[in-house]
Structure formats: structure tokens, C-alpha cells
């Protein structure tokens, strides 16, 4: 059964845009006090205004989740301003393509620093207090792209696969501690991350819809939430497909991936 969020303290990283923006807005509408985290202050201020005008509570914490120091500092400031943290959603991420010749190594390194280390820093910073209180919920937004390496997205898919496995270990390790763990793997969502995609995106969802589904799964304490289910089945089946079948189905997918970095897909 879904739990009430009234009075809960929630941290949402990547709240300046897309899925994170919607997650934060909906959490605040359900009565949670929300800490809005991202690097850009301006969109966070807009969201804070929206939330407070609707009668909710939100604070802003400008931070780069790829910096452990900044993440630890932001958690100290959230605890001081809003109180002990009940829910953390490590949502911040980048969707940069991986090129072939030359490999855009800085983007590959950034992808792992933000998508993987950013999640680990974020969840780890919340953990000691949650363990002491024997209560809390850690969530990471991974992706259905974590289940199969896709052309032109090698770094992105690998970073998300690592998130899944890290959270699997964490969830089992935290058994019986009162701290719950949820991995969320969405399919395609209309956000600035996907807006420049030229290929067909099956099952494309709005951020508003995706956030609603994610919050419902979190409320139920789902361990791993993959959605939409049709795309999830296709992706899981694709794990057993030989490369030539993948190539046939994906001939229009990231056809520009061999070109130098164009900042396409960059968050
Ligand atoms: N859109 C999809 O189809 C889709 C599908 C599956 C999974 N996802 C995942 O969902 C999450 C949200 O993606 P989205 O589609 O909503 O993308 P988005 O609209 O581009 O938002 C990405 C968010 O992450 C923040 N961010 C990026 N790097 C950061 C950093 N170093 N430190 C702090 N914040 C950072 C951005 O804020 P600033 O730029 O202000 O820092 C922004 O708020 C990502 O993890 C993504 O991989 C997306």
C-alpha cells in the first residue's frame, strides 16, 4: 500500500529539468518537503516558486553530483534546513553519445562520474542517518538501456548497468535495516535528454506520466521497477538476440554516433 508523504523530507537530484523536475513537483504536491538539487540555480528557483505558490515546501541546493564534497555538503544543509531525510531520489544524469573515432573520452568519463559515481555519492551521503534511524528509502533512476549495450550509447548503457548492479548489492546488504532500495528503469521519456533524438522511440512517455508511475512504485516499495512493460519485454528479449538481429531492428538508431561530439542529447 502506498505510504503518505505528508511531512516527509525528500531529496531529488536533477530537479532542474525533465523527470526530476516532475518528481519533485509531484512529491511536494503530495505533502513532502523537497530539496531540489542540480547545477543550474535558475530553473531550481522557478520550481521552488511553483511549489511554494502551490502551498508546498522546497529548498534549493546547487551542487554537482559528480563531486563527493559537494554532495556531502548538500546533505548536511538539507538535514539542517528540513530535518532528517526520508527519501532520496538519485535522478541526475547525462545522456551523452559515445563516438567511435575518436572516442569522446571526456564525455565517457563524465558519464560515469555523473551517472554512476553521482548516484553512489548521493545515496551514500544519506545512508548513515537512515541506518541510525532504521528508516529511509534510497532510489536511483537507471534506464531500460541498462539491459543491453546500444550502438552509440556504450558509455550511457554501461553506466546504468553498473547502477543496477550496485543497487542490487546495496538492497541485499540493507536487508533488515529498515532502509529500502528501489531501482527505477524507465523507457523513453520526453525531456531535454531525448528531444534531439531522430530515431523512433517506442512507448515514449511524458515526464509527468513517468514521474507519477515512479512515485507509485516507490510508494509500494518496489525493488526494481521497469516500465513501460512492453518496451521492457523487448529490451529483455534483446539480451538473447545476436548482434545481426539487433542491427536489423536498429538501423536508424544513433546513425550519427561515429561523428565527433555535437552535444546532442547532452543534459
Ligand atoms: N529521458 C529519458 O528517456 C530517460 C529514460 C531512462 C532514464 N532516464 C534517466 O532519467 C534521469 C533524468 O533524465 P531526464 O530525461 O529528465 O534528463 P534531463 O531533462 O536532461 O535532466 C537531467 C537532470 O540532471 C541534472 N544533472 C546533470 N548533470 C548533473 C550534475 N553533474 N550534477 C547535478 N545535476 C546534474 C540536470 O541539471 P543541471 O544541468 O542543472 O545540473 C537535470 O536536472 C537521468 O538519470 C536519465 O539517465 C531518462
Coordinates of C-alpha atoms and ligand atoms in Angstrom, one line a residue:
X1 CA 0.0 0.0 0.0
X2 CA 1.3 3.5 -0.8
X3 CA 2.5 5.4 2.2
X4 CA 1.6 9.0 2.9
X5 CA 4.2 11.6 2.0
X6 CA 2.9 14.4 4.2
X7 CA 5.8 15.8 6.3
X8 CA 8.4 13.5 4.7
X9 CA 11.7 15.0 3.7
X10 CA 12.8 14.1 0.2
X11 CA 15.9 14.9 -1.9
X12 CA 15.6 14.9 -5.7
X13 CA 18.8 15.3 -7.7
X14 CA 18.5 16.6 -11.3
X15 CA 15.4 18.6 -10.3
X16 CA 16.1 21.4 -12.7
X17 CA 14.7 19.6 -15.7
X18 CA 12.7 16.6 -17.1
X19 CA 11.9 13.7 -14.9
X20 CA 13.5 15.1 -11.8
X21 CA 11.5 18.4 -12.1
X22 CA 8.3 16.4 -12.2
X23 CA 9.2 14.0 -9.4
X24 CA 10.0 17.0 -7.1
X25 CA 6.8 18.9 -8.1
X26 CA 4.6 15.8 -7.5
X27 CA 6.3 14.9 -4.2
X28 CA 5.7 18.5 -3.0
X29 CA 2.1 18.3 -4.1
X30 CA 1.7 15.1 -2.1
X31 CA 3.0 17.0 1.0
X32 CA 6.7 16.2 1.1
X33 CA 9.3 18.8 2.0
X34 CA 11.6 18.6 -1.0
X35 CA 15.2 19.5 -1.6
X36 CA 15.8 20.4 -5.2
X37 CA 19.3 19.6 -6.4
X38 CA 21.1 20.4 -9.7
X39 CA 23.9 22.6 -11.0
X40 CA 21.7 25.4 -12.5
X41 CA 20.2 27.6 -9.9
X42 CA 17.7 29.4 -12.1
X43 CA 15.4 26.5 -13.1
X44 CA 15.5 25.3 -9.5
X45 CA 14.3 28.8 -8.3
X46 CA 11.5 28.6 -10.8
X47 CA 10.5 25.2 -9.5
X48 CA 10.8 26.3 -5.9
X49 CA 8.5 29.3 -6.7
X50 CA 5.9 26.9 -8.4
X51 CA 6.0 24.6 -5.3
X52 CA 5.7 27.4 -2.7
X53 CA 2.9 29.1 -4.6
X54 CA 1.0 25.8 -4.6
X55 CA 1.4 25.7 -0.8
X56 CA 4.3 23.3 -0.6
X57 CA 7.8 23.4 0.9
X58 CA 11.0 23.3 -1.2
X59 CA 14.7 24.3 -0.7
X60 CA 17.4 24.7 -3.3
X61 CA 20.8 23.0 -3.1
X62 CA 23.0 23.8 -6.1
X63 CA 25.6 21.0 -6.4
X64 CA 27.4 18.9 -8.9
X65 CA 26.6 15.3 -8.0
X66 CA 29.9 14.2 -9.5
X67 CA 31.7 15.9 -6.6
X68 CA 31.6 13.9 -3.4
X69 CA 32.4 17.0 -1.3
X70 CA 29.5 19.0 -2.8
X71 CA 27.1 16.1 -2.3
X72 CA 28.1 15.6 1.3
X73 CA 27.8 19.4 2.0
X74 CA 24.4 19.5 0.4
X75 CA 23.1 16.6 2.6
X76 CA 24.3 18.4 5.7
X77 CA 22.5 21.6 4.6
X78 CA 19.3 19.7 3.8
X79 CA 19.2 18.0 7.2
X80 CA 19.8 21.4 8.9
X81 CA 17.0 23.1 7.0
X82 CA 14.4 20.4 6.5
X83 CA 15.2 17.7 9.1
X84 CA 16.1 14.0 8.8
X85 CA 15.8 12.7 5.2
X86 CA 13.2 10.0 4.5
X87 CA 13.6 9.6 0.7
X88 CA 16.4 10.2 -1.7
X89 CA 15.9 10.0 -5.5
X90 CA 19.3 10.0 -7.3
X91 CA 17.9 11.0 -10.7
X92 CA 20.6 13.4 -12.0
X93 CA 22.2 12.0 -15.2
X94 CA 23.6 12.8 -18.6
X95 CA 22.8 11.1 -21.9
X96 CA 25.9 11.8 -24.0
X97 CA 26.5 9.6 -27.0
X98 CA 29.7 7.6 -27.4
X99 CA 31.6 8.2 -30.6
X100 CA 33.9 5.9 -32.4
X101 CA 36.8 7.8 -34.0
X102 CA 38.0 9.4 -31.9
X103 CA 36.2 8.2 -28.8
X104 CA 35.0 11.3 -26.9
X105 CA 36.8 10.2 -23.7
X106 CA 35.9 13.3 -21.6
X107 CA 32.2 12.6 -22.2
X108 CA 32.7 8.9 -21.4
X109 CA 34.5 9.9 -18.1
X110 CA 31.8 12.5 -17.3
X111 CA 29.1 9.9 -18.0
X112 CA 30.5 7.5 -15.4
X113 CA 31.3 10.3 -12.9
X114 CA 27.8 11.7 -13.0
X115 CA 25.6 8.7 -13.8
X116 CA 27.4 6.2 -11.6
X117 CA 29.5 8.0 -9.0
X118 CA 26.9 10.7 -8.7
X119 CA 24.4 8.0 -7.7
X120 CA 26.8 6.4 -5.3
X121 CA 27.8 9.7 -3.6
X122 CA 24.2 10.7 -3.3
X123 CA 22.9 7.5 -1.8
X124 CA 25.9 7.1 0.5
X125 CA 25.6 10.6 1.9
X126 CA 22.1 9.8 3.1
X127 CA 22.8 6.3 4.4
X128 CA 24.4 6.9 7.9
X129 CA 21.4 8.8 9.2
X130 CA 19.0 6.4 7.7
X131 CA 20.8 3.5 9.3
X132 CA 20.8 5.3 12.7
X133 CA 17.1 6.0 12.4
X134 CA 16.4 2.4 11.0
X135 CA 14.3 4.1 8.3
X136 CA 14.6 5.6 4.9
X137 CA 14.2 4.9 1.1
X138 CA 17.1 5.1 -1.4
X139 CA 16.1 5.3 -5.1
X140 CA 18.1 5.6 -8.3
X141 CA 16.8 6.4 -11.7
X142 CA 18.6 4.0 -14.0
X143 CA 17.2 3.1 -17.5
X144 CA 15.9 0.2 -19.6
X145 CA 19.1 1.0 -21.6
X146 CA 20.9 -0.7 -18.8
X147 CA 19.9 -4.1 -20.0
X148 CA 21.7 -4.1 -23.4
X149 CA 24.6 -2.1 -24.9
X150 CA 23.2 0.0 -27.6
X151 CA 25.1 1.5 -30.6
X152 CA 26.4 5.0 -29.9
X153 CA 25.4 4.7 -26.2
X154 CA 28.0 2.3 -24.9
X155 CA 29.0 4.6 -22.0
X156 CA 25.5 5.5 -21.1
X157 CA 24.2 1.9 -21.1
X158 CA 27.3 0.7 -19.2
X159 CA 26.9 3.4 -16.5
X160 CA 23.3 2.5 -16.0
X161 CA 24.1 -1.3 -15.9
X162 CA 26.6 -0.5 -13.1
X163 CA 23.9 1.5 -11.2
X164 CA 21.6 -1.5 -11.4
X165 CA 24.2 -3.9 -10.0
X166 CA 25.4 -1.5 -7.3
X167 CA 21.8 -1.1 -6.1
X168 CA 21.2 -4.9 -6.2
X169 CA 24.1 -5.3 -3.8
X170 CA 23.0 -2.4 -1.6
X171 CA 19.4 -3.7 -1.4
X172 CA 20.5 -7.1 -0.2
X173 CA 23.1 -5.6 2.2
X174 CA 20.5 -3.4 3.7
X175 CA 18.1 -6.2 4.3
X176 CA 16.5 -5.9 7.8
X177 CA 18.0 -2.5 8.5
X178 CA 14.7 -0.6 7.8
X179 CA 16.3 1.2 4.8
X180 CA 14.7 0.3 1.5
X181 CA 16.2 0.5 -2.0
X182 CA 14.4 0.9 -5.4
X183 CA 16.0 0.9 -8.8
X184 CA 13.9 2.5 -11.5
X185 CA 14.4 1.7 -15.2
X186 CA 12.3 3.9 -17.4
X187 CA 11.9 3.6 -21.2
X188 CA 11.8 6.7 -23.4
X189 CA 10.6 9.9 -21.7
X190 CA 10.1 13.3 -23.4
X191 CA 12.7 15.5 -21.8
X192 CA 15.6 17.7 -22.9
X193 CA 17.7 14.5 -22.9
X194 CA 15.7 12.8 -25.7
X195 CA 14.3 15.9 -27.5
X196 CA 17.0 15.8 -30.2
X197 CA 16.7 12.1 -30.9
X198 CA 15.8 11.4 -34.5
X199 CA 15.1 7.7 -34.2
X200 CA 11.8 6.1 -33.3
X201 CA 11.3 5.9 -29.5
X202 CA 8.7 3.2 -28.8
X203 CA 6.5 3.8 -25.8
X204 CA 7.5 7.4 -25.5
X205 CA 6.0 8.9 -22.2
X206 CA 5.6 12.4 -20.9
X207 CA 7.7 13.3 -17.8
X208 CA 4.6 13.9 -15.9
X209 CA 3.3 10.4 -16.5
X210 CA 6.7 8.8 -15.9
X211 CA 7.1 10.6 -12.6
X212 CA 3.6 9.5 -11.5
X213 CA 4.4 5.9 -12.3
X214 CA 7.8 6.2 -10.5
X215 CA 6.3 7.7 -7.3
X216 CA 3.6 5.0 -7.2
X217 CA 6.3 2.3 -7.5
X218 CA 8.4 4.0 -4.7
X219 CA 5.3 4.2 -2.5
X220 CA 4.8 0.4 -2.9
X221 CA 8.4 -0.3 -2.1
X222 CA 9.1 -2.0 -5.5
X223 CA 12.6 -3.3 -5.6
X224 CA 13.3 -2.9 -9.4
X225 CA 10.7 -1.0 -11.4
X226 CA 11.0 -1.4 -15.2
X227 CA 8.5 0.4 -17.4
X228 CA 6.7 0.6 -19.8
X229 CA 6.3 -3.2 -19.7
X230 CA 6.1 -3.7 -23.5
X231 CA 9.4 -2.0 -24.1
X232 CA 10.9 -3.7 -21.1
X233 CA 9.9 -7.1 -22.6
X234 CA 11.5 -6.1 -25.9
X235 CA 14.7 -5.0 -24.2
X236 CA 15.0 -8.1 -22.1
X237 CA 14.4 -10.3 -25.1
X238 CA 17.1 -8.3 -27.0
X239 CA 19.6 -9.7 -24.5
X240 CA 19.3 -13.0 -26.2
X241 CA 19.4 -11.7 -29.8
X242 CA 22.5 -12.0 -31.9
X243 CA 24.1 -8.7 -33.0
X244 CA 22.9 -9.1 -36.6
X245 CA 19.3 -9.1 -35.4
X246 CA 19.9 -6.0 -33.3
X247 CA 21.5 -4.3 -36.3
X248 CA 18.5 -5.1 -38.4
X249 CA 16.0 -3.6 -35.9
X250 CA 18.2 -0.7 -35.1
X251 CA 19.4 0.5 -38.5
X252 CA 18.1 4.1 -37.8
X253 CA 19.4 4.2 -34.2
X254 CA 22.1 6.7 -33.5
X255 CA 23.3 6.7 -37.1
X256 CA 25.5 9.8 -36.3
X257 CA 27.3 8.1 -33.4
X258 CA 30.5 7.9 -35.3
X259 CA 30.7 11.7 -35.7
X260 CA 32.5 13.9 -33.3
X261 CA 30.8 15.2 -30.3
X262 CA 27.9 17.6 -31.2
X263 CA 26.5 17.9 -27.7
X264 CA 23.4 16.1 -29.0
X265 CA 21.5 14.6 -26.1
X266 CA 23.6 16.4 -23.6
X267 CA 21.6 17.3 -20.5
Ligands
LIG1 N1 14.5 10.8 -20.8 C1 14.6 9.5 -20.9 O1 14.1 9.0 -21.9 C2 15.2 8.7 -19.8 C3 15.0 7.3 -19.9 C4 15.5 6.5 -18.9 C5 16.3 7.0 -17.9 N2 16.4 8.4 -17.9 C6 17.2 8.9 -16.7 O2 16.4 9.8 -16.0 C7 17.2 10.8 -15.4 C8 16.7 12.1 -15.7 O3 16.8 12.4 -17.1 P1 15.9 13.4 -17.9 O4 15.5 12.7 -19.1 O5 15.0 14.0 -17.0 O6 17.1 14.4 -18.4 P2 17.2 16.0 -18.3 O7 15.9 16.6 -18.5 O8 18.4 16.3 -19.2 O9 17.6 16.2 -16.8 C9 18.8 15.8 -16.3 C10 19.0 16.5 -14.9 O10 20.2 16.0 -14.3 C11 20.9 17.2 -13.8 N3 22.3 17.0 -13.8 C12 23.1 16.6 -14.9 N4 24.4 16.5 -14.5 C13 24.4 16.9 -13.2 C14 25.4 17.0 -12.3 N5 26.7 16.8 -12.6 N6 25.1 17.4 -11.0 C15 23.8 17.7 -10.7 N7 22.8 17.6 -11.5 C16 23.1 17.2 -12.8 C17 20.4 18.3 -14.7 O11 20.6 19.6 -14.1 P3 21.7 20.6 -14.3 O12 22.1 20.6 -15.8 O13 21.0 21.9 -13.9 O14 22.8 20.2 -13.4 C18 19.0 18.0 -14.9 O15 18.2 18.5 -13.9 C19 18.7 10.5 -15.9 O16 19.4 9.8 -14.9 C20 18.4 9.7 -17.1 O17 19.6 8.9 -17.5 C21 15.9 9.2 -18.8

